[in-house]
Amino acid sequence: MLAVTALAGPLLGAAAPATSTGWAASGSVDVTIDNQHIVTGELAKCTVDGPYKGWTQGGATGDIAVFGAGETGCGRTGEVSNAQATGRRFRATVLQRYGGPELSVRTFAAKCATTATGSVGEVSIGAVEGVTVPEEIPPNHRIVIPGGAAGTALATVVLNETVTPQPPDGSLVTHAVHIKLFPQGGPASGDIYLGTAACDPFATK
């Protein structure tokens, strides 16, 4: 199991902190295949303003993905917001229809917390199969799955993804795993996320 930490810098010149916010989800699917839009919504979503916990037993989304059980927890202690999500036994089967691999992730987790001037995030990822993963996964590690038309990619897989706005405002979103279908165009498009946690110290969103 790999654990990594990310930081979101402060919002320069910020006024006194507003009420911090945060949310988490164990996963989500939002893809379009053969002109059919498939959306699961954010599974087991929690927020620091409630619901404070979420749980999903998982299940299959057609021949696109299979989620195992997942859970989330969110809360606020004083001015600090915390959000975390975990899940297990995920399989992405969608690429097999295009000659690509089945991707599987045994366990995954993402969490974040606000600070006085920003946010911190941490991700952990268990065994990954279907792509080659380094023993130590750096932040925003991107893997290209080839096999699309004219040398394009079937998908990209980003492990340990941290998304921060530009210019920075102290907030961040962490994803344990982000699968993007046919990023250069093709018969399918959209995103699959595993383990998402988002924190914002200044409630700017």
JSON list of C-alpha atoms in Angstrom, two decimals:
[
{"chain": "A", "resi": 1, "resn": "MET", "atom": "CA", "xyz": [0.00, 0.00, 0.00]},
{"chain": "A", "resi": 2, "resn": "LEU", "atom": "CA", "xyz": [1.39, 3.36, -1.04]},
{"chain": "A", "resi": 3, "resn": "ALA", "atom": "CA", "xyz": [0.57, 6.55, 0.83]},
{"chain": "A", "resi": 4, "resn": "VAL", "atom": "CA", "xyz": [1.37, 9.98, -0.59]},
{"chain": "A", "resi": 5, "resn": "THR", "atom": "CA", "xyz": [0.65, 13.50, 0.53]},
{"chain": "A", "resi": 6, "resn": "ALA", "atom": "CA", "xyz": [-0.21, 16.66, -1.40]},
{"chain": "A", "resi": 7, "resn": "LEU", "atom": "CA", "xyz": [-0.40, 20.28, -0.31]},
{"chain": "A", "resi": 8, "resn": "ALA", "atom": "CA", "xyz": [-2.46, 23.17, -1.60]},
{"chain": "A", "resi": 9, "resn": "GLY", "atom": "CA", "xyz": [-0.87, 26.56, -1.01]},
{"chain": "A", "resi": 10, "resn": "PRO", "atom": "CA", "xyz": [-2.55, 29.47, 0.71]},
{"chain": "A", "resi": 11, "resn": "LEU", "atom": "CA", "xyz": [-4.73, 32.03, -0.93]},
{"chain": "A", "resi": 12, "resn": "LEU", "atom": "CA", "xyz": [-2.52, 35.10, -0.89]},
{"chain": "A", "resi": 13, "resn": "GLY", "atom": "CA", "xyz": [-4.08, 38.11, 0.73]},
{"chain": "A", "resi": 14, "resn": "ALA", "atom": "CA", "xyz": [-7.04, 36.11, 2.00]},
{"chain": "A", "resi": 15, "resn": "ALA", "atom": "CA", "xyz": [-9.38, 37.68, 4.52]},
{"chain": "A", "resi": 16, "resn": "ALA", "atom": "CA", "xyz": [-10.35, 35.94, 7.73]},
{"chain": "A", "resi": 17, "resn": "PRO", "atom": "CA", "xyz": [-11.22, 32.32, 6.91]},
{"chain": "A", "resi": 18, "resn": "ALA", "atom": "CA", "xyz": [-14.82, 31.54, 6.11]},
{"chain": "A", "resi": 19, "resn": "THR", "atom": "CA", "xyz": [-16.36, 28.25, 7.15]},
{"chain": "A", "resi": 20, "resn": "SER", "atom": "CA", "xyz": [-14.30, 25.47, 5.58]},
{"chain": "A", "resi": 21, "resn": "THR", "atom": "CA", "xyz": [-15.94, 22.81, 3.42]},
{"chain": "A", "resi": 22, "resn": "GLY", "atom": "CA", "xyz": [-15.17, 19.29, 2.27]},
{"chain": "A", "resi": 23, "resn": "TRP", "atom": "CA", "xyz": [-16.70, 16.22, 0.67]},
{"chain": "A", "resi": 24, "resn": "ALA", "atom": "CA", "xyz": [-15.71, 12.72, -0.39]},
{"chain": "A", "resi": 25, "resn": "ALA", "atom": "CA", "xyz": [-16.98, 9.91, -2.63]},
{"chain": "A", "resi": 26, "resn": "SER", "atom": "CA", "xyz": [-15.81, 6.34, -3.09]},
{"chain": "A", "resi": 27, "resn": "GLY", "atom": "CA", "xyz": [-16.08, 6.56, -6.87]},
{"chain": "A", "resi": 28, "resn": "SER", "atom": "CA", "xyz": [-18.03, 7.67, -9.90]},
{"chain": "A", "resi": 29, "resn": "VAL", "atom": "CA", "xyz": [-18.64, 6.94, -13.58]},
{"chain": "A", "resi": 30, "resn": "ASP", "atom": "CA", "xyz": [-19.57, 9.57, -16.16]},
{"chain": "A", "resi": 31, "resn": "VAL", "atom": "CA", "xyz": [-18.96, 8.25, -19.68]},
{"chain": "A", "resi": 32, "resn": "THR", "atom": "CA", "xyz": [-20.52, 8.32, -23.13]},
{"chain": "A", "resi": 33, "resn": "ILE", "atom": "CA", "xyz": [-20.27, 5.17, -25.26]},
{"chain": "A", "resi": 34, "resn": "ASP", "atom": "CA", "xyz": [-21.93, 4.79, -28.66]},
{"chain": "A", "resi": 35, "resn": "ASN", "atom": "CA", "xyz": [-23.93, 7.95, -27.94]},
{"chain": "A", "resi": 36, "resn": "GLN", "atom": "CA", "xyz": [-25.24, 6.52, -24.67]},
{"chain": "A", "resi": 37, "resn": "HIS", "atom": "CA", "xyz": [-24.51, 8.56, -21.54]},
{"chain": "A", "resi": 38, "resn": "ILE", "atom": "CA", "xyz": [-23.89, 6.47, -18.41]},
{"chain": "A", "resi": 39, "resn": "VAL", "atom": "CA", "xyz": [-23.66, 8.26, -15.05]},
{"chain": "A", "resi": 40, "resn": "THR", "atom": "CA", "xyz": [-23.55, 6.73, -11.57]},
{"chain": "A", "resi": 41, "resn": "GLY", "atom": "CA", "xyz": [-23.26, 9.95, -9.61]},
{"chain": "A", "resi": 42, "resn": "GLU", "atom": "CA", "xyz": [-20.83, 10.17, -6.70]},
{"chain": "A", "resi": 43, "resn": "LEU", "atom": "CA", "xyz": [-21.01, 6.88, -4.81]},
{"chain": "A", "resi": 44, "resn": "ALA", "atom": "CA", "xyz": [-21.38, 6.97, -1.02]},
{"chain": "A", "resi": 45, "resn": "LYS", "atom": "CA", "xyz": [-20.92, 10.75, -1.00]},
{"chain": "A", "resi": 46, "resn": "CYS", "atom": "CA", "xyz": [-20.50, 12.57, 2.30]},
{"chain": "A", "resi": 47, "resn": "THR", "atom": "CA", "xyz": [-20.02, 16.26, 3.13]},
{"chain": "A", "resi": 48, "resn": "VAL", "atom": "CA", "xyz": [-18.88, 18.09, 6.24]},
{"chain": "A", "resi": 49, "resn": "ASP", "atom": "CA", "xyz": [-22.39, 19.54, 6.53]},
{"chain": "A", "resi": 50, "resn": "GLY", "atom": "CA", "xyz": [-24.05, 16.14, 6.21]},
{"chain": "A", "resi": 51, "resn": "PRO", "atom": "CA", "xyz": [-24.57, 13.41, 5.44]},
{"chain": "A", "resi": 52, "resn": "TYR", "atom": "CA", "xyz": [-21.43, 12.71, 7.46]},
{"chain": "A", "resi": 53, "resn": "LYS", "atom": "CA", "xyz": [-21.03, 9.11, 6.33]},
{"chain": "A", "resi": 54, "resn": "GLY", "atom": "CA", "xyz": [-21.71, 7.19, 3.14]},
{"chain": "A", "resi": 55, "resn": "TRP", "atom": "CA", "xyz": [-21.63, 3.54, 2.18]},
{"chain": "A", "resi": 56, "resn": "THR", "atom": "CA", "xyz": [-22.15, 1.55, -1.01]},
{"chain": "A", "resi": 57, "resn": "GLN", "atom": "CA", "xyz": [-22.19, -2.20, -1.47]},
{"chain": "A", "resi": 58, "resn": "GLY", "atom": "CA", "xyz": [-20.94, -1.66, -5.00]},
{"chain": "A", "resi": 59, "resn": "GLY", "atom": "CA", "xyz": [-22.13, -3.38, -8.13]},
{"chain": "A", "resi": 60, "resn": "ALA", "atom": "CA", "xyz": [-21.71, -3.47, -11.90]},
{"chain": "A", "resi": 61, "resn": "THR", "atom": "CA", "xyz": [-22.32, -0.59, -14.30]},
{"chain": "A", "resi": 62, "resn": "GLY", "atom": "CA", "xyz": [-23.03, -2.60, -17.44]},
{"chain": "A", "resi": 63, "resn": "ASP", "atom": "CA", "xyz": [-19.79, -3.79, -19.02]},
{"chain": "A", "resi": 64, "resn": "ILE", "atom": "CA", "xyz": [-18.05, -0.56, -18.01]},
{"chain": "A", "resi": 65, "resn": "ALA", "atom": "CA", "xyz": [-16.97, -1.06, -14.41]},
{"chain": "A", "resi": 66, "resn": "VAL", "atom": "CA", "xyz": [-17.55, -3.10, -11.27]},
{"chain": "A", "resi": 67, "resn": "PHE", "atom": "CA", "xyz": [-17.23, -1.46, -7.86]},
{"chain": "A", "resi": 68, "resn": "GLY", "atom": "CA", "xyz": [-16.74, -3.33, -4.63]},
{"chain": "A", "resi": 69, "resn": "ALA", "atom": "CA", "xyz": [-17.88, -1.96, -1.31]},
{"chain": "A", "resi": 70, "resn": "GLY", "atom": "CA", "xyz": [-16.90, 1.61, -0.44]},
{"chain": "A", "resi": 71, "resn": "GLU", "atom": "CA", "xyz": [-17.42, 4.07, 2.37]},
{"chain": "A", "resi": 72, "resn": "THR", "atom": "CA", "xyz": [-16.79, 7.70, 3.23]},
{"chain": "A", "resi": 73, "resn": "GLY", "atom": "CA", "xyz": [-16.59, 9.91, 6.30]},
{"chain": "A", "resi": 74, "resn": "CYS", "atom": "CA", "xyz": [-16.69, 13.69, 6.61]},
{"chain": "A", "resi": 75, "resn": "GLY", "atom": "CA", "xyz": [-16.67, 16.11, 9.53]},
{"chain": "A", "resi": 76, "resn": "ARG", "atom": "CA", "xyz": [-15.63, 19.46, 10.86]},
{"chain": "A", "resi": 77, "resn": "THR", "atom": "CA", "xyz": [-13.67, 20.10, 14.07]},
{"chain": "A", "resi": 78, "resn": "GLY", "atom": "CA", "xyz": [-13.62, 23.77, 14.84]},
{"chain": "A", "resi": 79, "resn": "GLU", "atom": "CA", "xyz": [-12.47, 25.47, 11.65]},
{"chain": "A", "resi": 80, "resn": "VAL", "atom": "CA", "xyz": [-10.90, 22.29, 10.23]},
{"chain": "A", "resi": 81, "resn": "SER", "atom": "CA", "xyz": [-12.79, 20.15, 7.71]},
{"chain": "A", "resi": 82, "resn": "ASN", "atom": "CA", "xyz": [-11.86, 16.50, 7.04]},
{"chain": "A", "resi": 83, "resn": "ALA", "atom": "CA", "xyz": [-13.06, 14.16, 4.30]},
{"chain": "A", "resi": 84, "resn": "GLN", "atom": "CA", "xyz": [-12.04, 10.63, 3.39]},
{"chain": "A", "resi": 85, "resn": "ALA", "atom": "CA", "xyz": [-13.11, 7.83, 1.07]},
{"chain": "A", "resi": 86, "resn": "THR", "atom": "CA", "xyz": [-12.15, 4.17, 0.72]},
{"chain": "A", "resi": 87, "resn": "GLY", "atom": "CA", "xyz": [-13.05, 1.37, -1.64]},
{"chain": "A", "resi": 88, "resn": "ARG", "atom": "CA", "xyz": [-11.94, -2.05, -2.77]},
{"chain": "A", "resi": 89, "resn": "ARG", "atom": "CA", "xyz": [-12.12, -4.66, -5.51]},
{"chain": "A", "resi": 90, "resn": "PHE", "atom": "CA", "xyz": [-12.68, -2.31, -8.44]},
{"chain": "A", "resi": 91, "resn": "ARG", "atom": "CA", "xyz": [-12.54, -3.54, -12.04]},
{"chain": "A", "resi": 92, "resn": "ALA", "atom": "CA", "xyz": [-12.80, -1.45, -15.23]},
{"chain": "A", "resi": 93, "resn": "THR", "atom": "CA", "xyz": [-13.95, -3.73, -18.03]},
{"chain": "A", "resi": 94, "resn": "VAL", "atom": "CA", "xyz": [-14.89, -1.08, -20.60]},
{"chain": "A", "resi": 95, "resn": "LEU", "atom": "CA", "xyz": [-11.59, -1.18, -22.52]},
{"chain": "A", "resi": 96, "resn": "GLN", "atom": "CA", "xyz": [-11.94, -4.88, -23.32]},
{"chain": "A", "resi": 97, "resn": "ARG", "atom": "CA", "xyz": [-14.56, -4.12, -25.98]},
{"chain": "A", "resi": 98, "resn": "TYR", "atom": "CA", "xyz": [-11.83, -2.15, -27.82]},
{"chain": "A", "resi": 99, "resn": "GLY", "atom": "CA", "xyz": [-9.12, -4.77, -27.38]},
{"chain": "A", "resi": 100, "resn": "GLY", "atom": "CA", "xyz": [-7.64, -3.19, -24.27]},
{"chain": "A", "resi": 101, "resn": "PRO", "atom": "CA", "xyz": [-6.93, -4.66, -20.84]},
{"chain": "A", "resi": 102, "resn": "GLU", "atom": "CA", "xyz": [-9.15, -5.09, -17.82]},
{"chain": "A", "resi": 103, "resn": "LEU", "atom": "CA", "xyz": [-7.94, -2.75, -15.08]},
{"chain": "A", "resi": 104, "resn": "SER", "atom": "CA", "xyz": [-8.29, -3.68, -11.44]},
{"chain": "A", "resi": 105, "resn": "VAL", "atom": "CA", "xyz": [-7.47, -1.96, -8.16]},
{"chain": "A", "resi": 106, "resn": "ARG", "atom": "CA", "xyz": [-7.60, -4.04, -4.99]},
{"chain": "A", "resi": 107, "resn": "THR", "atom": "CA", "xyz": [-7.90, -1.18, -2.49]},
{"chain": "A", "resi": 108, "resn": "PHE", "atom": "CA", "xyz": [-7.81, 2.60, -2.63]},
{"chain": "A", "resi": 109, "resn": "ALA", "atom": "CA", "xyz": [-8.31, 5.58, -0.35]},
{"chain": "A", "resi": 110, "resn": "ALA", "atom": "CA", "xyz": [-8.19, 9.36, -0.48]},
{"chain": "A", "resi": 111, "resn": "LYS", "atom": "CA", "xyz": [-8.46, 11.91, 2.28]},
{"chain": "A", "resi": 112, "resn": "CYS", "atom": "CA", "xyz": [-7.95, 15.60, 2.85]},
{"chain": "A", "resi": 113, "resn": "ALA", "atom": "CA", "xyz": [-8.08, 18.22, 5.57]},
{"chain": "A", "resi": 114, "resn": "THR", "atom": "CA", "xyz": [-8.12, 21.98, 5.63]},
{"chain": "A", "resi": 115, "resn": "THR", "atom": "CA", "xyz": [-5.52, 24.09, 7.42]},
{"chain": "A", "resi": 116, "resn": "ALA", "atom": "CA", "xyz": [-5.47, 27.73, 8.42]},
{"chain": "A", "resi": 117, "resn": "THR", "atom": "CA", "xyz": [-4.09, 28.70, 5.01]},
{"chain": "A", "resi": 118, "resn": "GLY", "atom": "CA", "xyz": [-4.75, 25.80, 2.65]},
{"chain": "A", "resi": 119, "resn": "SER", "atom": "CA", "xyz": [-5.45, 22.09, 2.40]},
{"chain": "A", "resi": 120, "resn": "VAL", "atom": "CA", "xyz": [-3.51, 18.82, 2.61]},
{"chain": "A", "resi": 121, "resn": "GLY", "atom": "CA", "xyz": [-4.39, 15.57, 0.88]},
{"chain": "A", "resi": 122, "resn": "GLU", "atom": "CA", "xyz": [-3.25, 11.96, 1.01]},
{"chain": "A", "resi": 123, "resn": "VAL", "atom": "CA", "xyz": [-3.88, 8.97, -1.24]},
{"chain": "A", "resi": 124, "resn": "SER", "atom": "CA", "xyz": [-3.19, 5.25, -0.82]},
{"chain": "A", "resi": 125, "resn": "ILE", "atom": "CA", "xyz": [-3.45, 2.62, -3.54]},
{"chain": "A", "resi": 126, "resn": "GLY", "atom": "CA", "xyz": [-3.24, -1.16, -3.20]},
{"chain": "A", "resi": 127, "resn": "ALA", "atom": "CA", "xyz": [-2.41, -3.68, -5.92]},
{"chain": "A", "resi": 128, "resn": "VAL", "atom": "CA", "xyz": [-3.11, -2.47, -9.47]},
{"chain": "A", "resi": 129, "resn": "GLU", "atom": "CA", "xyz": [-3.37, -4.90, -12.39]},
{"chain": "A", "resi": 130, "resn": "GLY", "atom": "CA", "xyz": [-3.74, -4.31, -16.12]},
{"chain": "A", "resi": 131, "resn": "VAL", "atom": "CA", "xyz": [-1.09, -1.59, -16.31]},
{"chain": "A", "resi": 132, "resn": "THR", "atom": "CA", "xyz": [2.50, -1.36, -15.11]},
{"chain": "A", "resi": 133, "resn": "VAL", "atom": "CA", "xyz": [2.77, 0.67, -11.93]},
{"chain": "A", "resi": 134, "resn": "PRO", "atom": "CA", "xyz": [6.04, 1.79, -10.28]},
{"chain": "A", "resi": 135, "resn": "GLU", "atom": "CA", "xyz": [6.72, 0.66, -6.74]},
{"chain": "A", "resi": 136, "resn": "GLU", "atom": "CA", "xyz": [6.71, 4.27, -5.59]},
{"chain": "A", "resi": 137, "resn": "ILE", "atom": "CA", "xyz": [3.95, 6.21, -7.32]},
{"chain": "A", "resi": 138, "resn": "PRO", "atom": "CA", "xyz": [4.76, 9.91, -7.75]},
{"chain": "A", "resi": 139, "resn": "PRO", "atom": "CA", "xyz": [2.06, 12.60, -7.69]},
{"chain": "A", "resi": 140, "resn": "ASN", "atom": "CA", "xyz": [-0.10, 12.74, -10.82]},
{"chain": "A", "resi": 141, "resn": "HIS", "atom": "CA", "xyz": [1.50, 9.61, -12.29]},
{"chain": "A", "resi": 142, "resn": "ARG", "atom": "CA", "xyz": [0.07, 9.23, -15.79]},
{"chain": "A", "resi": 143, "resn": "ILE", "atom": "CA", "xyz": [-0.09, 5.94, -17.69]},
{"chain": "A", "resi": 144, "resn": "VAL", "atom": "CA", "xyz": [-1.11, 5.84, -21.36]},
{"chain": "A", "resi": 145, "resn": "ILE", "atom": "CA", "xyz": [-2.95, 2.75, -22.62]},
{"chain": "A", "resi": 146, "resn": "PRO", "atom": "CA", "xyz": [-2.33, 2.49, -26.38]},
{"chain": "A", "resi": 147, "resn": "GLY", "atom": "CA", "xyz": [-4.53, 0.86, -28.97]},
{"chain": "A", "resi": 148, "resn": "GLY", "atom": "CA", "xyz": [-6.71, 3.63, -30.37]},
{"chain": "A", "resi": 149, "resn": "ALA", "atom": "CA", "xyz": [-7.01, 4.47, -34.05]},
{"chain": "A", "resi": 150, "resn": "ALA", "atom": "CA", "xyz": [-3.98, 6.08, -35.74]},
{"chain": "A", "resi": 151, "resn": "GLY", "atom": "CA", "xyz": [-1.80, 5.59, -32.68]},
{"chain": "A", "resi": 152, "resn": "THR", "atom": "CA", "xyz": [-4.12, 7.34, -30.23]},
{"chain": "A", "resi": 153, "resn": "ALA", "atom": "CA", "xyz": [-4.73, 6.16, -26.69]},
{"chain": "A", "resi": 154, "resn": "LEU", "atom": "CA", "xyz": [-7.60, 3.98, -25.53]},
{"chain": "A", "resi": 155, "resn": "ALA", "atom": "CA", "xyz": [-7.34, 5.65, -22.16]},
{"chain": "A", "resi": 156, "resn": "THR", "atom": "CA", "xyz": [-5.08, 7.39, -19.70]},
{"chain": "A", "resi": 157, "resn": "VAL", "atom": "CA", "xyz": [-4.84, 6.36, -16.07]},
{"chain": "A", "resi": 158, "resn": "VAL", "atom": "CA", "xyz": [-3.68, 8.91, -13.51]},
{"chain": "A", "resi": 159, "resn": "LEU", "atom": "CA", "xyz": [-2.71, 7.58, -10.08]},
{"chain": "A", "resi": 160, "resn": "ASN", "atom": "CA", "xyz": [-2.37, 9.82, -7.04]},
{"chain": "A", "resi": 161, "resn": "GLU", "atom": "CA", "xyz": [-4.01, 12.76, -8.79]},
{"chain": "A", "resi": 162, "resn": "THR", "atom": "CA", "xyz": [-4.22, 16.18, -7.14]},
{"chain": "A", "resi": 163, "resn": "VAL", "atom": "CA", "xyz": [-6.19, 18.97, -8.78]},
{"chain": "A", "resi": 164, "resn": "THR", "atom": "CA", "xyz": [-5.72, 22.57, -7.63]},
{"chain": "A", "resi": 165, "resn": "PRO", "atom": "CA", "xyz": [-7.14, 25.72, -9.22]},
{"chain": "A", "resi": 166, "resn": "GLN", "atom": "CA", "xyz": [-4.99, 28.33, -10.93]},
{"chain": "A", "resi": 167, "resn": "PRO", "atom": "CA", "xyz": [-4.47, 30.78, -9.42]},
{"chain": "A", "resi": 168, "resn": "PRO", "atom": "CA", "xyz": [-4.45, 28.78, -6.15]},
{"chain": "A", "resi": 169, "resn": "ASP", "atom": "CA", "xyz": [-7.16, 29.47, -3.61]},
{"chain": "A", "resi": 170, "resn": "GLY", "atom": "CA", "xyz": [-6.14, 26.96, -0.93]},
{"chain": "A", "resi": 171, "resn": "SER", "atom": "CA", "xyz": [-8.50, 24.23, -2.09]},
{"chain": "A", "resi": 172, "resn": "LEU", "atom": "CA", "xyz": [-7.66, 20.86, -3.60]},
{"chain": "A", "resi": 173, "resn": "VAL", "atom": "CA", "xyz": [-9.27, 17.70, -4.92]},
{"chain": "A", "resi": 174, "resn": "THR", "atom": "CA", "xyz": [-7.52, 14.34, -4.63]},
{"chain": "A", "resi": 175, "resn": "HIS", "atom": "CA", "xyz": [-8.33, 11.22, -6.65]},
{"chain": "A", "resi": 176, "resn": "ALA", "atom": "CA", "xyz": [-6.72, 7.87, -5.91]},
{"chain": "A", "resi": 177, "resn": "VAL", "atom": "CA", "xyz": [-7.31, 6.81, -9.53]},
{"chain": "A", "resi": 178, "resn": "HIS", "atom": "CA", "xyz": [-8.66, 8.67, -12.58]},
{"chain": "A", "resi": 179, "resn": "ILE", "atom": "CA", "xyz": [-9.37, 6.79, -15.81]},
{"chain": "A", "resi": 180, "resn": "LYS", "atom": "CA", "xyz": [-10.08, 8.96, -18.87]},
{"chain": "A", "resi": 181, "resn": "LEU", "atom": "CA", "xyz": [-11.46, 7.20, -21.94]},
{"chain": "A", "resi": 182, "resn": "PHE", "atom": "CA", "xyz": [-10.11, 8.05, -25.41]},
{"chain": "A", "resi": 183, "resn": "PRO", "atom": "CA", "xyz": [-8.53, 11.38, -24.40]},
{"chain": "A", "resi": 184, "resn": "GLN", "atom": "CA", "xyz": [-7.70, 12.19, -28.06]},
{"chain": "A", "resi": 185, "resn": "GLY", "atom": "CA", "xyz": [-11.16, 11.29, -29.31]},
{"chain": "A", "resi": 186, "resn": "GLY", "atom": "CA", "xyz": [-12.77, 8.00, -30.28]},
{"chain": "A", "resi": 187, "resn": "PRO", "atom": "CA", "xyz": [-15.85, 5.84, -29.83]},
{"chain": "A", "resi": 188, "resn": "ALA", "atom": "CA", "xyz": [-16.10, 6.62, -26.11]},
{"chain": "A", "resi": 189, "resn": "SER", "atom": "CA", "xyz": [-15.35, 9.51, -23.78]},
{"chain": "A", "resi": 190, "resn": "GLY", "atom": "CA", "xyz": [-15.65, 10.43, -20.14]},
{"chain": "A", "resi": 191, "resn": "ASP", "atom": "CA", "xyz": [-14.13, 9.70, -16.76]},
{"chain": "A", "resi": 192, "resn": "ILE", "atom": "CA", "xyz": [-14.07, 7.08, -14.03]},
{"chain": "A", "resi": 193, "resn": "TYR", "atom": "CA", "xyz": [-12.85, 8.12, -10.58]},
{"chain": "A", "resi": 194, "resn": "LEU", "atom": "CA", "xyz": [-11.85, 6.01, -7.59]},
{"chain": "A", "resi": 195, "resn": "GLY", "atom": "CA", "xyz": [-11.52, 7.59, -4.17]},
{"chain": "A", "resi": 196, "resn": "THR", "atom": "CA", "xyz": [-12.17, 11.33, -4.26]},
{"chain": "A", "resi": 197, "resn": "ALA", "atom": "CA", "xyz": [-11.72, 13.79, -1.40]},
{"chain": "A", "resi": 198, "resn": "ALA", "atom": "CA", "xyz": [-12.06, 17.57, -1.74]},
{"chain": "A", "resi": 199, "resn": "CYS", "atom": "CA", "xyz": [-11.29, 20.30, 0.81]},
{"chain": "A", "resi": 200, "resn": "ASP", "atom": "CA", "xyz": [-11.61, 24.09, 0.76]},
{"chain": "A", "resi": 201, "resn": "PRO", "atom": "CA", "xyz": [-10.56, 26.20, 3.78]},
{"chain": "A", "resi": 202, "resn": "PHE", "atom": "CA", "xyz": [-12.26, 29.36, 2.56]},
{"chain": "A", "resi": 203, "resn": "ALA", "atom": "CA", "xyz": [-15.51, 28.00, 1.10]},
{"chain": "A", "resi": 204, "resn": "THR", "atom": "CA", "xyz": [-14.75, 29.66, -2.20]},
{"chain": "A", "resi": 205, "resn": "LYS", "atom": "CA", "xyz": [-16.82, 27.13, -4.19]}
]
